[in-house]
Every structure is written in C-alpha cells, then in structure tokens.
PDB file of C-alpha atoms and ligand atoms in Angstrom:
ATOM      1  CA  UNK J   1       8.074 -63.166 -27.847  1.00 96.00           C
ATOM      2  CA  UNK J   2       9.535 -59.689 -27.257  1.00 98.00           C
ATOM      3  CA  UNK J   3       8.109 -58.639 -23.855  1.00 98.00           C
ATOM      4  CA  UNK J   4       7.569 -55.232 -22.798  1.00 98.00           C
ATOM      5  CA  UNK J   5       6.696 -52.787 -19.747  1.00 98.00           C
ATOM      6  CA  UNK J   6       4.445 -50.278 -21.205  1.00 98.00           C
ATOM      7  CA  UNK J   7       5.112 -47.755 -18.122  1.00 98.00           C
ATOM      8  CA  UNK J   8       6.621 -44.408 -18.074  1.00 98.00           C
ATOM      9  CA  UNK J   9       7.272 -45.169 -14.296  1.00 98.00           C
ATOM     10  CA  UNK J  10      11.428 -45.047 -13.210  1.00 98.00           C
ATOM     11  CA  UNK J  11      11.030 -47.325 -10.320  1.00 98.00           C
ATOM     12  CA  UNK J  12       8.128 -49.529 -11.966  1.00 98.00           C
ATOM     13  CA  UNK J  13      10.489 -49.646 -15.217  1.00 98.00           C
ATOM     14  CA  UNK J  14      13.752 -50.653 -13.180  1.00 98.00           C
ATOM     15  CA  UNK J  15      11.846 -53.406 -10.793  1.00 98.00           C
ATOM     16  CA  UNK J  16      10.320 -55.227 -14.527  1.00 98.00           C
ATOM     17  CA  UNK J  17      13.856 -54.909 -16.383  1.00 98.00           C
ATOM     18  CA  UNK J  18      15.055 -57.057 -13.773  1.00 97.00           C
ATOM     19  CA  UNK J  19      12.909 -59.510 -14.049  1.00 96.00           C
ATOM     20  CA  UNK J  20      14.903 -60.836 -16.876  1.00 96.00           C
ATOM     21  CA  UNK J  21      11.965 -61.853 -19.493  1.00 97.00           C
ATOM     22  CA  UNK J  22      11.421 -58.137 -20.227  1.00 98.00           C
ATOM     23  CA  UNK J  23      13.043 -56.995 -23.389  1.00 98.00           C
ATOM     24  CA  UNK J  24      12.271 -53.340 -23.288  1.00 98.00           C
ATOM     25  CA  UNK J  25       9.780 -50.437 -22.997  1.00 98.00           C
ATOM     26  CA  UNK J  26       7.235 -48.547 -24.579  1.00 98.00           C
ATOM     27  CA  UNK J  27       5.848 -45.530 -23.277  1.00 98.00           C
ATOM     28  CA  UNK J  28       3.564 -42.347 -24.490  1.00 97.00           C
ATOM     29  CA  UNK J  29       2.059 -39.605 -23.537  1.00 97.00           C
ATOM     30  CA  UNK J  30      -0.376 -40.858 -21.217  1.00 97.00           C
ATOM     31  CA  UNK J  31       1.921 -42.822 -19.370  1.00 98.00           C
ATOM     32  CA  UNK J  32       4.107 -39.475 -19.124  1.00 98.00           C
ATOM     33  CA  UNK J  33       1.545 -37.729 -17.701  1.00 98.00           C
ATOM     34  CA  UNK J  34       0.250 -40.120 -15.356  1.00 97.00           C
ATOM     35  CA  UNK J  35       3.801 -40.849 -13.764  1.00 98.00           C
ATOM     36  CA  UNK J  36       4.430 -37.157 -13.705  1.00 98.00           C
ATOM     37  CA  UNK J  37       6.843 -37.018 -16.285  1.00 98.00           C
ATOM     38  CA  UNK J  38       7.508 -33.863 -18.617  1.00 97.00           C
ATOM     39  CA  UNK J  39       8.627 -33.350 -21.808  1.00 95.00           C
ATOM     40  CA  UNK J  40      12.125 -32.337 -21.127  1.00 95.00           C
ATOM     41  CA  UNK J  41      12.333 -34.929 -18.587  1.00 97.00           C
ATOM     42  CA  UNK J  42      11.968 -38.227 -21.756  1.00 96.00           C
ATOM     43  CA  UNK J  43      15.698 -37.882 -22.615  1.00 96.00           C
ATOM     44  CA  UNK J  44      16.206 -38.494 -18.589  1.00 98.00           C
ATOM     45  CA  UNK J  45      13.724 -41.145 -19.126  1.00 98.00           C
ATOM     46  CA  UNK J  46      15.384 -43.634 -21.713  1.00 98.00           C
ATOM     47  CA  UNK J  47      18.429 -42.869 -20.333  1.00 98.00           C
ATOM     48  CA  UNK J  48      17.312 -44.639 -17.282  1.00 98.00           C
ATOM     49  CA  UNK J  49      15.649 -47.677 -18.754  1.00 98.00           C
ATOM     50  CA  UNK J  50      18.834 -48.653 -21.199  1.00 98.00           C
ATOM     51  CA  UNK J  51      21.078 -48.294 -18.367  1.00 98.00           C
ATOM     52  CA  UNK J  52      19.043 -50.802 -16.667  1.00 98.00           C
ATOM     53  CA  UNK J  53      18.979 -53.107 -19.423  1.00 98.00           C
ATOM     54  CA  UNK J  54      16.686 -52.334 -21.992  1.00 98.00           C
ATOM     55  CA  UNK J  55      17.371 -53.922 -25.200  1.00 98.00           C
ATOM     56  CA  UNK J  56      14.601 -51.438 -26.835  1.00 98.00           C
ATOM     57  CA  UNK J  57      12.691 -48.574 -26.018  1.00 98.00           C
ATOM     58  CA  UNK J  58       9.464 -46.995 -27.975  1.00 98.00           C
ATOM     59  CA  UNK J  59       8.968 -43.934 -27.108  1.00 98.00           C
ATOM     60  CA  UNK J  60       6.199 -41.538 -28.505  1.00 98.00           C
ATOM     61  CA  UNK J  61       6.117 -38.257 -30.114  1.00 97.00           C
ATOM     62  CA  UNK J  62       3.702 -35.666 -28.947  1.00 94.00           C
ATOM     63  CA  UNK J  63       3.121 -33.511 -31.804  1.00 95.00           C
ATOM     64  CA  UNK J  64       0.460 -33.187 -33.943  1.00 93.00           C
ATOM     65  CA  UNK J  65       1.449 -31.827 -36.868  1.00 97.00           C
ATOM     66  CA  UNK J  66       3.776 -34.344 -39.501  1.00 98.00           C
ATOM     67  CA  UNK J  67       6.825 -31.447 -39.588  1.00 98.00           C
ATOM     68  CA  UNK J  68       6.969 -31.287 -35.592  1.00 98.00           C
ATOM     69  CA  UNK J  69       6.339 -35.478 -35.504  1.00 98.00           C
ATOM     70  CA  UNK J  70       9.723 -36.169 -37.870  1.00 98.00           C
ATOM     71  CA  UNK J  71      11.723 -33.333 -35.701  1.00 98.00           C
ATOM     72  CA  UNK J  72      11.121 -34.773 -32.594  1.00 97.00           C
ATOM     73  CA  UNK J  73      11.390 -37.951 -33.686  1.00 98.00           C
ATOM     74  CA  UNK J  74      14.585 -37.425 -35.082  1.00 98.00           C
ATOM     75  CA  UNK J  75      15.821 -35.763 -31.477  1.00 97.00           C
ATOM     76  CA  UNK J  76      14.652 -38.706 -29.945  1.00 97.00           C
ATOM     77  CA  UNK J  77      16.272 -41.464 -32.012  1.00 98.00           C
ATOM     78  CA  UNK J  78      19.319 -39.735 -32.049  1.00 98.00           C
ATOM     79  CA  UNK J  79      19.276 -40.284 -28.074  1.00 97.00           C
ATOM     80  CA  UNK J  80      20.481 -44.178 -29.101  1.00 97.00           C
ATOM     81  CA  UNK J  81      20.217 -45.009 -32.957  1.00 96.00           C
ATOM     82  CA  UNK J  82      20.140 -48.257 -31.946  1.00 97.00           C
ATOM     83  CA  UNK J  83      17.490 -48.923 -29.681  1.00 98.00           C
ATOM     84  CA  UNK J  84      15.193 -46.153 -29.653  1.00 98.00           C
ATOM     85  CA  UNK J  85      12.039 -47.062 -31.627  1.00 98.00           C
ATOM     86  CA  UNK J  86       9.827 -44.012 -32.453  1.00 98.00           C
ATOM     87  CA  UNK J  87       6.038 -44.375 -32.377  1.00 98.00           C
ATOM     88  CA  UNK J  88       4.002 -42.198 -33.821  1.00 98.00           C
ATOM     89  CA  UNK J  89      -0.360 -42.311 -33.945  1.00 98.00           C
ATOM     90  CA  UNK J  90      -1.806 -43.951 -37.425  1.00 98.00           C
ATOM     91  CA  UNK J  91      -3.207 -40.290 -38.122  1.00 98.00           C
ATOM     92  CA  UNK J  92      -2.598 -39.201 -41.797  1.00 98.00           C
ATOM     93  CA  UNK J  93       0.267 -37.026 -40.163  1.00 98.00           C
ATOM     94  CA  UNK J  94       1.627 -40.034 -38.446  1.00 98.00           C
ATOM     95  CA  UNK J  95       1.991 -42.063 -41.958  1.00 98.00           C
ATOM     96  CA  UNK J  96       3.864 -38.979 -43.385  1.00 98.00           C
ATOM     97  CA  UNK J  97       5.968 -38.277 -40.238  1.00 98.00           C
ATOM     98  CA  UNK J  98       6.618 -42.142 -40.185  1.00 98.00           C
ATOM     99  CA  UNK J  99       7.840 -42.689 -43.578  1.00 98.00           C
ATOM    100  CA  UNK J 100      10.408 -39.208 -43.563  1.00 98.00           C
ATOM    101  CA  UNK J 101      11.709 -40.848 -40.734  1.00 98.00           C
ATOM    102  CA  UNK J 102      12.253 -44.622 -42.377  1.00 98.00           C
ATOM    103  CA  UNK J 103      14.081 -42.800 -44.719  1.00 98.00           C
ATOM    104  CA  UNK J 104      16.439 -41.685 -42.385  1.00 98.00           C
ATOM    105  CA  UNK J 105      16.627 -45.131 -41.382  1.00 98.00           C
ATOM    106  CA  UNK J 106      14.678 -44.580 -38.021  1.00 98.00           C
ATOM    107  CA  UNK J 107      12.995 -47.497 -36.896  1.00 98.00           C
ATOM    108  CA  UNK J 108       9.093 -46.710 -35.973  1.00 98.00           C
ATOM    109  CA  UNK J 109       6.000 -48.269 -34.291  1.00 98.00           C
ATOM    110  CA  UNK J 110       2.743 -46.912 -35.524  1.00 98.00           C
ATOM    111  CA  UNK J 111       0.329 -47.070 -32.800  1.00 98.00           C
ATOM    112  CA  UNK J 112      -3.586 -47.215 -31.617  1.00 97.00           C
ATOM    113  CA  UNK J 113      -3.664 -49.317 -34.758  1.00 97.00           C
ATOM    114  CA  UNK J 114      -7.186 -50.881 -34.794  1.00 96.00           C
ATOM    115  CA  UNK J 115      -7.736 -52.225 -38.549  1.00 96.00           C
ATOM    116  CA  UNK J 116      -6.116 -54.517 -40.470  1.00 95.00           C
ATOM    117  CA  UNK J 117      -6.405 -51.448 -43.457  1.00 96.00           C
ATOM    118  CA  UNK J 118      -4.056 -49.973 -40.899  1.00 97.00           C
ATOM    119  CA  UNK J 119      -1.595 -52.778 -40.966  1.00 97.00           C
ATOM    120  CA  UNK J 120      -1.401 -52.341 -44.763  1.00 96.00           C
ATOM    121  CA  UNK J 121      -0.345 -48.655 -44.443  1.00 97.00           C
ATOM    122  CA  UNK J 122       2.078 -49.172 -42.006  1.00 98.00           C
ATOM    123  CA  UNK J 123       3.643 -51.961 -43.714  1.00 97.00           C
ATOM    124  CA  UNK J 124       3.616 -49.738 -47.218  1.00 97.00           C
ATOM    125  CA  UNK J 125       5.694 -46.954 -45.347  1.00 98.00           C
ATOM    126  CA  UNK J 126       8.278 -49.385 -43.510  1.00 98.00           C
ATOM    127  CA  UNK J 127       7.459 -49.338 -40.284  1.00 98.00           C
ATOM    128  CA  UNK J 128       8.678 -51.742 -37.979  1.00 98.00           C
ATOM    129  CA  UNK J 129       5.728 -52.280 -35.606  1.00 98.00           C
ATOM    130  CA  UNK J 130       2.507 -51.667 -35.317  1.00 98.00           C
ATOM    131  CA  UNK J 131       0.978 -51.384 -31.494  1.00 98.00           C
ATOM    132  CA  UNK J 132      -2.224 -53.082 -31.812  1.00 98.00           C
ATOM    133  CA  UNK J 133      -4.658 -52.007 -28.613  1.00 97.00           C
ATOM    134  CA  UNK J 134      -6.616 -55.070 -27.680  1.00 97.00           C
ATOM    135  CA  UNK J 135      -8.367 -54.197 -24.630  1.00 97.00           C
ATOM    136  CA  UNK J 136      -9.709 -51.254 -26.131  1.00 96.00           C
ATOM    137  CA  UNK J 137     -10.431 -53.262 -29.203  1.00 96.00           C
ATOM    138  CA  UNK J 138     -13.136 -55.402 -26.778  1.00 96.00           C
ATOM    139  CA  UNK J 139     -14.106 -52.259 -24.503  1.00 96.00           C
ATOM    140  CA  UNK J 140     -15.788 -51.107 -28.257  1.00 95.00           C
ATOM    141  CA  UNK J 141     -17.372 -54.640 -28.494  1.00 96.00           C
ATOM    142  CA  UNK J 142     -14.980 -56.090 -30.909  1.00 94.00           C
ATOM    143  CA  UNK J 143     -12.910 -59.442 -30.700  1.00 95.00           C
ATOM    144  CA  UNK J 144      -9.461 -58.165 -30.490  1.00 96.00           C
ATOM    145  CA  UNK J 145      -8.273 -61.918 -30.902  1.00 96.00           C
ATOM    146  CA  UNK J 146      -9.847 -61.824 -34.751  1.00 96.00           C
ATOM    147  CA  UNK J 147      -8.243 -58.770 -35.675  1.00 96.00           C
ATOM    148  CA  UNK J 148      -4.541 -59.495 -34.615  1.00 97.00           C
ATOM    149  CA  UNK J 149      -5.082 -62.978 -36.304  1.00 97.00           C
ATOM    150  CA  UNK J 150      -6.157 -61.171 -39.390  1.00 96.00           C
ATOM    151  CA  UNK J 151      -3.042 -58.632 -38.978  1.00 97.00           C
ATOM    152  CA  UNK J 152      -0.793 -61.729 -38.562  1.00 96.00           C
ATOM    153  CA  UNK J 153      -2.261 -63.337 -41.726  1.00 95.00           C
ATOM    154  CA  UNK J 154      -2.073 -60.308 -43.642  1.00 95.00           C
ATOM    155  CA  UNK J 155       1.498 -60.108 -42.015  1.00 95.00           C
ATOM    156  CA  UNK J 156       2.475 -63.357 -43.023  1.00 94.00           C
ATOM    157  CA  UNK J 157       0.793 -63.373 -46.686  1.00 95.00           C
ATOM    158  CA  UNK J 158       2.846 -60.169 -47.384  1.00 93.00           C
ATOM    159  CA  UNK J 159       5.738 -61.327 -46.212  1.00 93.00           C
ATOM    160  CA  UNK J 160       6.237 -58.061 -44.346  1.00 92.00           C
ATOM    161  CA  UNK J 161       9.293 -56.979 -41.964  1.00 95.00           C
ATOM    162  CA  UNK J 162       6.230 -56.255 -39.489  1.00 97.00           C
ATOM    163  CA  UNK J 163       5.734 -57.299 -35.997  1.00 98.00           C
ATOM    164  CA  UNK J 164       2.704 -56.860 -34.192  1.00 98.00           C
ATOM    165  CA  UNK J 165       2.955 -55.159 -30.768  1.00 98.00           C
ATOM    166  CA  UNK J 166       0.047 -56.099 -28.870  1.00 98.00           C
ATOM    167  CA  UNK J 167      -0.692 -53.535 -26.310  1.00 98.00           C
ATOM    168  CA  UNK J 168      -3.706 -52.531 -23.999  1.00 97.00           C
ATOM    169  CA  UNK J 169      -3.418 -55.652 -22.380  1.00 97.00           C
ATOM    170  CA  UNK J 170      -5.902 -56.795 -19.895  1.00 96.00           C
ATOM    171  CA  UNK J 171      -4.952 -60.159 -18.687  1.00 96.00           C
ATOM    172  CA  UNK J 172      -1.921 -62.248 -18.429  1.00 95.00           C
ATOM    173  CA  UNK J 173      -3.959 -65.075 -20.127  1.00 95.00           C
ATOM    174  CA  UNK J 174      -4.184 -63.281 -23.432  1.00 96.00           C
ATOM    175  CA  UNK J 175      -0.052 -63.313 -23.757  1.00 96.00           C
ATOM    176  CA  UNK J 176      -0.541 -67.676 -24.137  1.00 94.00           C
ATOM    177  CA  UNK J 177      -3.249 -66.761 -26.912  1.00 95.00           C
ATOM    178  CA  UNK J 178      -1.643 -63.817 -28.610  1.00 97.00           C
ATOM    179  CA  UNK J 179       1.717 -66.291 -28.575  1.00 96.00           C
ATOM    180  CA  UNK J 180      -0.324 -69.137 -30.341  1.00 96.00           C
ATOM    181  CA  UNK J 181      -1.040 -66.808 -33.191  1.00 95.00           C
ATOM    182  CA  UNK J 182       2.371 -65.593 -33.678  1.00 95.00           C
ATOM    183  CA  UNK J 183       2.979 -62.397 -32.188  1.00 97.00           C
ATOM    184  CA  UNK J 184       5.945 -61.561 -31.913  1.00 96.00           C
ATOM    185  CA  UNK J 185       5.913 -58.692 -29.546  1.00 98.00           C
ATOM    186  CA  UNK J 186       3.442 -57.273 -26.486  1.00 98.00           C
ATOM    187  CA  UNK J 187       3.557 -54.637 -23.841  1.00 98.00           C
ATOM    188  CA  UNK J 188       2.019 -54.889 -20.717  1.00 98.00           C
ATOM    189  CA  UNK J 189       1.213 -52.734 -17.557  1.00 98.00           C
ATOM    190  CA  UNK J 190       3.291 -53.311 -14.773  1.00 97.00           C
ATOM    191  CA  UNK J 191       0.246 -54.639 -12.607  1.00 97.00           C
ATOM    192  CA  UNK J 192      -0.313 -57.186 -15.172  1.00 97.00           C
ATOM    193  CA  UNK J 193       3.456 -58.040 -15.523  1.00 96.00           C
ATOM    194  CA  UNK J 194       3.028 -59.051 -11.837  1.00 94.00           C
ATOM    195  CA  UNK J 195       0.553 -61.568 -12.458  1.00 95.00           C
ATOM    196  CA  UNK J 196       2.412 -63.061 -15.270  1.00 95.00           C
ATOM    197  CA  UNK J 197       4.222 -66.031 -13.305  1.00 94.00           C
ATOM    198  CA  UNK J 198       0.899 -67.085 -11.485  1.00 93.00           C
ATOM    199  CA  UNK J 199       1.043 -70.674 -11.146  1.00 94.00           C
ATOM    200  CA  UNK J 200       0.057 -72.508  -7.846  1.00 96.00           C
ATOM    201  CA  UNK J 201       1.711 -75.420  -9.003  1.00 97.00           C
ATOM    202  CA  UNK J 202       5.138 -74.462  -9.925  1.00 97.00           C
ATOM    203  CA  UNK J 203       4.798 -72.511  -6.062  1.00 96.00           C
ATOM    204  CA  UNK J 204       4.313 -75.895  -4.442  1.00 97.00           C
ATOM    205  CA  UNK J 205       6.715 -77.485  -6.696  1.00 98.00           C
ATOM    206  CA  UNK J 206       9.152 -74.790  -5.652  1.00 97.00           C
ATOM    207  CA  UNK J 207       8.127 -75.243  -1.772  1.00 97.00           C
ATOM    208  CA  UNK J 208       8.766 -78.978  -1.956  1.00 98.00           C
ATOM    209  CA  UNK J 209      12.439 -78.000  -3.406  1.00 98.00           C
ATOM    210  CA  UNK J 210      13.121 -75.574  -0.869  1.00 98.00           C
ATOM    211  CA  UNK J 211      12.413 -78.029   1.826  1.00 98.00           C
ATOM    212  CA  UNK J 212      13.844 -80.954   0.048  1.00 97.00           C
ATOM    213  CA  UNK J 213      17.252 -78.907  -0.243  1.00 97.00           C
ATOM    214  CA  UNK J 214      17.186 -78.133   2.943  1.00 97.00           C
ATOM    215  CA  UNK J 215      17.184 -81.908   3.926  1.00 97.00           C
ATOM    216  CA  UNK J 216      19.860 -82.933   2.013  1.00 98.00           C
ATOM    217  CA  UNK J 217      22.314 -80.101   3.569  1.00 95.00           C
TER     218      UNK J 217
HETATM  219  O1  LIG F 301      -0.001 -49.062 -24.735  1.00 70.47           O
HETATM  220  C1  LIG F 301      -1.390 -48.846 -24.707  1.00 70.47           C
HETATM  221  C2  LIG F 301      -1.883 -48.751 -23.338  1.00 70.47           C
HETATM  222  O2  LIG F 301      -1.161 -47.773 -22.625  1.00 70.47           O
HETATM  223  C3  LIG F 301      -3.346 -48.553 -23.235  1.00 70.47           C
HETATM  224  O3  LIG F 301      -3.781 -49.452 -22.314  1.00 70.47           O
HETATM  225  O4  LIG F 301      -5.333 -50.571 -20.762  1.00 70.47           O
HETATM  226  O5  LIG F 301      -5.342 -48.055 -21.000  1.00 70.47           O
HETATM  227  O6  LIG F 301      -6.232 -49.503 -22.806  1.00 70.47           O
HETATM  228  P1  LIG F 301      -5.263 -49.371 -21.691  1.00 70.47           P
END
C-alpha cells in the first residue's frame, strides 16, 4: 500500500518521510491554511517534501473555475513532471479541468469523492486516483467500508488504471481493513501516523532484545 502524510506541515512532513513506510504527500487547501501556508509559498512547499524523500506529492488546486483549475494545475505539475500529482474537487469544473490536464499527460487525483457514480467519472476522464473521504463518509451516517469495497469492485470489474486513495482517516485500525479490500493507496494525519506502529507486543519483544543484546556483549 502507498502510504501517505496528508499534512501541509514542513516539520510534520519531514519527521513522517523519515519514517521510511511513507511514500509521499497529499495536501489541500485546508491543510494550507491551517499550517499557515500561502499560495505563493506551495512551490516552497513540494520543494521541501521531495527533497526529503517523497516519491509523490498531490497537491491541490484552489480555483474554482475549470480555466483557472487546468492553469494552475499545469504551473504546479511543471514544478516535477514526475511526481507531482494534481488533485482537483469532483465538481463538474473539476471533471473538465481534470481531463484538459490528462491530455497533457498530467497525472490527477480527483478528490472528496463520495459515490461510486463518482468513481465512474473519474475513471472515464483518466484520472489516476480518486481520494475517497471515509471519516466523513461515517460522520454523515454512512459505512465508508461499503463504499470503497464497491469502488474497488467497480475498480476491478473495469479493469481501470485507478487507485483508490483513502483519506479522512480516523483510526490506524481502518489501514488493516482498507488493505484487506485492496486499496492500494491512503493518506493519513500525522497524529494518526503516530499511532500506526502500536503494538505492546512487538515493544516487549523489542525490550527482551535490547536486554538480551546487551548480555551477550
Ligand atoms: O484528506 C482529507 C482530509 O484532510 C480530511 O480529513 O479528518 O478532516 O475529515 P478529516
């Protein structure tokens, strides 16, 4: 699974690249705002997380209107062809912006995807990922698990070059489930990245090591 810190955070994004597991990150407006980062600052911003290892980075437009969406995504990919994803809303402007921009060969993640109807759409204008928001999904009373299942079936019945980014994560729990499934990529908040290697058992097992080495020296 492609793991990702969904943080627009310099320090918080340099501590999780180094935790090795984490392939990349994703990032958008919100998370801008709330880590006090401007507009003119993103470029800064990506900058930073591939020279400290990204192997990907989705990172959002913040237009409205299709014509602005495809400029600035164009700006943005053009910051590293190769690794800059550009994610765009599922609005009807998104699905237009998203598919001038395929056919420039920009790779794109259509986000706040709730619907499998959704998952269609992005797969008929080649995107490469859609961000699927599961949290949210169960904050409006819905079983996120049954609608990335049906988005992986619909995935796999299509055949599609599609890869569900599970996002709005909650718990580190739901990364074993959304695994099981086949999902093949998720972003998570950094204070649920942290929890991600709790296991009271492999602690002991390590403590036991540690002292055990130290015996045998
Ligand atoms: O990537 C989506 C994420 O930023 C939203 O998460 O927990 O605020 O629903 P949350």
């Amino acid at each position: 699974m492609r793991i990702f810190v969904d943080s627009a955070d310099a320090s918080m994004i340099k501590t999780a690249l180094r935790y090795g597991y984490v392939y990349g990150v994703t990032t958008n407006p919100t998370l801008l705002r709330r880590a006090d980062v401007r507009a003119d600052q993103l470029e800064q911003l990506v900058n930073h997380a591939f020279e400290h290892g990204a192997r990907e980075m989705h990172v959002q437009t913040y237009a409205l209107d299709q014509t602005t969406m495809v400029r600035q995504g164009a700006e943005l990919a053009a910051l590293d062809p190769e690794r800059v994803v550009i994610k765009i809303p599922a609005t009807p402007d998104g699905y237009a912006a998203a598919r001038q921009l395929v056919a420039h060969d920009i790779r794109v993640t259509l986000t706040a995807v709730y619907t499998s109807r959704q998952a269609l759409l992005a797969q008929s204008v080649g995107a490469s990922y859609i961000a699927v928001y599961l949290g949210r999904m169960r904050d409006a009373g819905n079983d996120p698990f049954v609608a990335v299942q049906q988005m992986q079936s619909l995935i796999v019945a299509q055949a599609a070059p599609l890869s569900v980014l599970a996002a709005s994560i909650r718990a580190p729990e739901e990364l074993e489930l959304l695994g099981t499934i086949g999902v093949a990529a998720a972003t998570i908040a950094p204070h649920v990245m942290e929890r991600l290697l709790d296991s009271p058992a492999t602690d002991a097992a390590a403590a036991a090591f540690a002292a055990d080495a130290a015996a045998i020296q």
